[in-house]
Amino acid sequence: MPFGLKLRRTRRYNVLSKNCFVTRIRLLDSNVIECTLSVESTGQECLEAVAQRLELRETHYFGLWFLSKSQQARWVELEKPLKKHLDKFANEPLLFFGVMFYVPNVSWLQQEATRYQYYLQVKKDVLEGRLRCTLEQVIRLAGLAVQADFGDYNQFDSQDFLREYVLFPMDLALEEAVLEELTQKVAQEHKAHRTIMETVCTWAFSLWGFS
């Protein structure tokens, strides 16, 4: 059954008819999209709708998850009707898109869009403290992330903008002087990574043994 994606925001299901409902999906870049589905649509159909929005073909690496009524993360069972699944188990009708299966080597990822979503997932997991790393790795990853998100170092008159950019894990308590010192180290990492936009995700994965 055909369905479409809309960019409206909503706090709950917007029932269009007895046969349709709307649910929200938070993407890895933190944007939220809405997906209009039939009440019989499966989680797989919703995942394919998200993939279409992201121009993503390698959907088998990804999944959708939600917070259960006990506030535990739970993957959507893709073969089941999504609405019934959410009504029964979810705390609210908000889904999260993410990487479900990691590959042992990034060369397995054929599509640039796939590699970019992996990059967003790794970056998110590092910043939110789910992937632990040394301070040296944090600095290297932050330099790569700045290159990926902003481009070459020489485009900017100064690196002051880095002070407004989340570079380090949220649970890493740093004094102001230490934070400034580490930010300058990230700026030097950024400077060293000019012209590597196409390979920046692979470089980031290599720090974690993904390549």
JSON list of C-alpha atoms in Angstrom, two decimals, residues 37-119:
[
{"chain": "A", "resi": 37, "resn": "LEU", "atom": "CA", "xyz": [1.06, 4.23, 7.03]},
{"chain": "A", "resi": 38, "resn": "SER", "atom": "CA", "xyz": [-1.87, 1.86, 6.88]},
{"chain": "A", "resi": 39, "resn": "VAL", "atom": "CA", "xyz": [-2.80, 0.21, 10.18]},
{"chain": "A", "resi": 40, "resn": "GLU", "atom": "CA", "xyz": [-1.65, -3.06, 8.65]},
{"chain": "A", "resi": 41, "resn": "SER", "atom": "CA", "xyz": [1.75, -1.75, 7.49]},
{"chain": "A", "resi": 42, "resn": "THR", "atom": "CA", "xyz": [4.69, -3.64, 8.92]},
{"chain": "A", "resi": 43, "resn": "GLY", "atom": "CA", "xyz": [7.80, -2.24, 10.54]},
{"chain": "A", "resi": 44, "resn": "GLN", "atom": "CA", "xyz": [9.65, -3.22, 7.36]},
{"chain": "A", "resi": 45, "resn": "GLU", "atom": "CA", "xyz": [7.42, -0.95, 5.29]},
{"chain": "A", "resi": 46, "resn": "CYS", "atom": "CA", "xyz": [8.12, 1.91, 7.66]},
{"chain": "A", "resi": 47, "resn": "LEU", "atom": "CA", "xyz": [11.86, 1.21, 7.48]},
{"chain": "A", "resi": 48, "resn": "GLU", "atom": "CA", "xyz": [11.70, 1.21, 3.68]},
{"chain": "A", "resi": 49, "resn": "ALA", "atom": "CA", "xyz": [9.89, 4.56, 3.77]},
{"chain": "A", "resi": 50, "resn": "VAL", "atom": "CA", "xyz": [12.66, 6.02, 5.92]},
{"chain": "A", "resi": 51, "resn": "ALA", "atom": "CA", "xyz": [15.29, 4.51, 3.61]},
{"chain": "A", "resi": 52, "resn": "GLN", "atom": "CA", "xyz": [13.60, 6.11, 0.62]},
{"chain": "A", "resi": 53, "resn": "ARG", "atom": "CA", "xyz": [13.74, 9.47, 2.37]},
{"chain": "A", "resi": 54, "resn": "LEU", "atom": "CA", "xyz": [17.48, 8.96, 3.02]},
{"chain": "A", "resi": 55, "resn": "GLU", "atom": "CA", "xyz": [18.17, 7.52, -0.47]},
{"chain": "A", "resi": 56, "resn": "LEU", "atom": "CA", "xyz": [19.44, 4.42, 1.30]},
{"chain": "A", "resi": 57, "resn": "ARG", "atom": "CA", "xyz": [19.45, 1.03, -0.44]},
{"chain": "A", "resi": 58, "resn": "GLU", "atom": "CA", "xyz": [21.32, -1.18, 2.03]},
{"chain": "A", "resi": 59, "resn": "THR", "atom": "CA", "xyz": [18.45, -1.32, 4.50]},
{"chain": "A", "resi": 60, "resn": "HIS", "atom": "CA", "xyz": [19.43, -4.72, 5.92]},
{"chain": "A", "resi": 61, "resn": "TYR", "atom": "CA", "xyz": [22.01, -3.08, 8.20]},
{"chain": "A", "resi": 62, "resn": "PHE", "atom": "CA", "xyz": [19.44, -0.82, 9.85]},
{"chain": "A", "resi": 63, "resn": "GLY", "atom": "CA", "xyz": [16.40, -1.03, 12.05]},
{"chain": "A", "resi": 64, "resn": "LEU", "atom": "CA", "xyz": [13.87, 0.96, 14.05]},
{"chain": "A", "resi": 65, "resn": "TRP", "atom": "CA", "xyz": [13.68, 1.01, 17.82]},
{"chain": "A", "resi": 66, "resn": "PHE", "atom": "CA", "xyz": [11.49, 2.59, 20.47]},
{"chain": "A", "resi": 67, "resn": "LEU", "atom": "CA", "xyz": [11.32, 3.10, 24.23]},
{"chain": "A", "resi": 68, "resn": "SER", "atom": "CA", "xyz": [9.16, 0.51, 25.93]},
{"chain": "A", "resi": 69, "resn": "LYS", "atom": "CA", "xyz": [6.68, 1.29, 28.68]},
{"chain": "A", "resi": 70, "resn": "SER", "atom": "CA", "xyz": [9.49, 0.49, 31.14]},
{"chain": "A", "resi": 71, "resn": "GLN", "atom": "CA", "xyz": [11.80, 2.96, 29.32]},
{"chain": "A", "resi": 72, "resn": "GLN", "atom": "CA", "xyz": [13.97, 0.24, 27.79]},
{"chain": "A", "resi": 73, "resn": "ALA", "atom": "CA", "xyz": [15.21, 0.46, 24.20]},
{"chain": "A", "resi": 74, "resn": "ARG", "atom": "CA", "xyz": [13.55, -2.23, 22.07]},
{"chain": "A", "resi": 75, "resn": "TRP", "atom": "CA", "xyz": [13.95, -3.02, 18.37]},
{"chain": "A", "resi": 76, "resn": "VAL", "atom": "CA", "xyz": [10.83, -3.10, 16.22]},
{"chain": "A", "resi": 77, "resn": "GLU", "atom": "CA", "xyz": [9.98, -6.58, 14.96]},
{"chain": "A", "resi": 78, "resn": "LEU", "atom": "CA", "xyz": [9.92, -5.62, 11.30]},
{"chain": "A", "resi": 79, "resn": "GLU", "atom": "CA", "xyz": [7.67, -8.42, 10.08]},
{"chain": "A", "resi": 80, "resn": "LYS", "atom": "CA", "xyz": [4.82, -7.44, 12.42]},
{"chain": "A", "resi": 81, "resn": "PRO", "atom": "CA", "xyz": [2.14, -4.73, 11.94]},
{"chain": "A", "resi": 82, "resn": "LEU", "atom": "CA", "xyz": [3.80, -1.61, 13.30]},
{"chain": "A", "resi": 83, "resn": "LYS", "atom": "CA", "xyz": [0.77, 0.07, 14.90]},
{"chain": "A", "resi": 84, "resn": "LYS", "atom": "CA", "xyz": [-0.19, -2.99, 16.93]},
{"chain": "A", "resi": 85, "resn": "HIS", "atom": "CA", "xyz": [3.43, -3.42, 17.98]},
{"chain": "A", "resi": 86, "resn": "LEU", "atom": "CA", "xyz": [3.69, 0.18, 19.19]},
{"chain": "A", "resi": 87, "resn": "ASP", "atom": "CA", "xyz": [0.27, 0.21, 20.85]},
{"chain": "A", "resi": 88, "resn": "LYS", "atom": "CA", "xyz": [1.19, -2.90, 22.83]},
{"chain": "A", "resi": 89, "resn": "PHE", "atom": "CA", "xyz": [4.78, -2.16, 23.85]},
{"chain": "A", "resi": 90, "resn": "ALA", "atom": "CA", "xyz": [5.81, 1.47, 23.23]},
{"chain": "A", "resi": 91, "resn": "ASN", "atom": "CA", "xyz": [5.80, 4.28, 25.76]},
{"chain": "A", "resi": 92, "resn": "GLU", "atom": "CA", "xyz": [4.92, 6.71, 22.94]},
{"chain": "A", "resi": 93, "resn": "PRO", "atom": "CA", "xyz": [4.63, 6.50, 19.14]},
{"chain": "A", "resi": 94, "resn": "LEU", "atom": "CA", "xyz": [8.16, 7.78, 18.51]},
{"chain": "A", "resi": 95, "resn": "LEU", "atom": "CA", "xyz": [10.58, 5.57, 16.61]},
{"chain": "A", "resi": 96, "resn": "PHE", "atom": "CA", "xyz": [14.35, 5.89, 16.30]},
{"chain": "A", "resi": 97, "resn": "PHE", "atom": "CA", "xyz": [16.26, 4.92, 13.16]},
{"chain": "A", "resi": 98, "resn": "GLY", "atom": "CA", "xyz": [19.69, 3.39, 13.68]},
{"chain": "A", "resi": 99, "resn": "VAL", "atom": "CA", "xyz": [22.36, 0.86, 12.79]},
{"chain": "A", "resi": 100, "resn": "MET", "atom": "CA", "xyz": [21.25, -2.62, 13.84]},
{"chain": "A", "resi": 101, "resn": "PHE", "atom": "CA", "xyz": [24.13, -4.68, 12.44]},
{"chain": "A", "resi": 102, "resn": "TYR", "atom": "CA", "xyz": [27.77, -3.64, 12.28]},
{"chain": "A", "resi": 103, "resn": "VAL", "atom": "CA", "xyz": [30.02, -5.07, 9.58]},
{"chain": "A", "resi": 104, "resn": "PRO", "atom": "CA", "xyz": [33.56, -6.39, 10.28]},
{"chain": "A", "resi": 105, "resn": "ASN", "atom": "CA", "xyz": [34.96, -4.33, 7.41]},
{"chain": "A", "resi": 106, "resn": "VAL", "atom": "CA", "xyz": [33.66, -1.02, 6.06]},
{"chain": "A", "resi": 107, "resn": "SER", "atom": "CA", "xyz": [34.48, -2.13, 2.51]},
{"chain": "A", "resi": 108, "resn": "TRP", "atom": "CA", "xyz": [31.33, -4.25, 2.80]},
{"chain": "A", "resi": 109, "resn": "LEU", "atom": "CA", "xyz": [29.29, -1.04, 2.71]},
{"chain": "A", "resi": 110, "resn": "GLN", "atom": "CA", "xyz": [28.73, -0.34, -0.97]},
{"chain": "A", "resi": 111, "resn": "GLN", "atom": "CA", "xyz": [26.76, 2.89, -0.76]},
{"chain": "A", "resi": 112, "resn": "GLU", "atom": "CA", "xyz": [28.04, 6.28, 0.39]},
{"chain": "A", "resi": 113, "resn": "ALA", "atom": "CA", "xyz": [24.68, 6.93, 2.06]},
{"chain": "A", "resi": 114, "resn": "THR", "atom": "CA", "xyz": [25.16, 3.76, 4.12]},
{"chain": "A", "resi": 115, "resn": "ARG", "atom": "CA", "xyz": [28.65, 4.80, 5.21]},
{"chain": "A", "resi": 116, "resn": "TYR", "atom": "CA", "xyz": [27.34, 8.24, 6.19]},
{"chain": "A", "resi": 117, "resn": "GLN", "atom": "CA", "xyz": [24.62, 6.74, 8.40]},
{"chain": "A", "resi": 118, "resn": "TYR", "atom": "CA", "xyz": [27.25, 4.51, 10.04]},
{"chain": "A", "resi": 119, "resn": "TYR", "atom": "CA", "xyz": [29.34, 7.62, 10.65]}
]
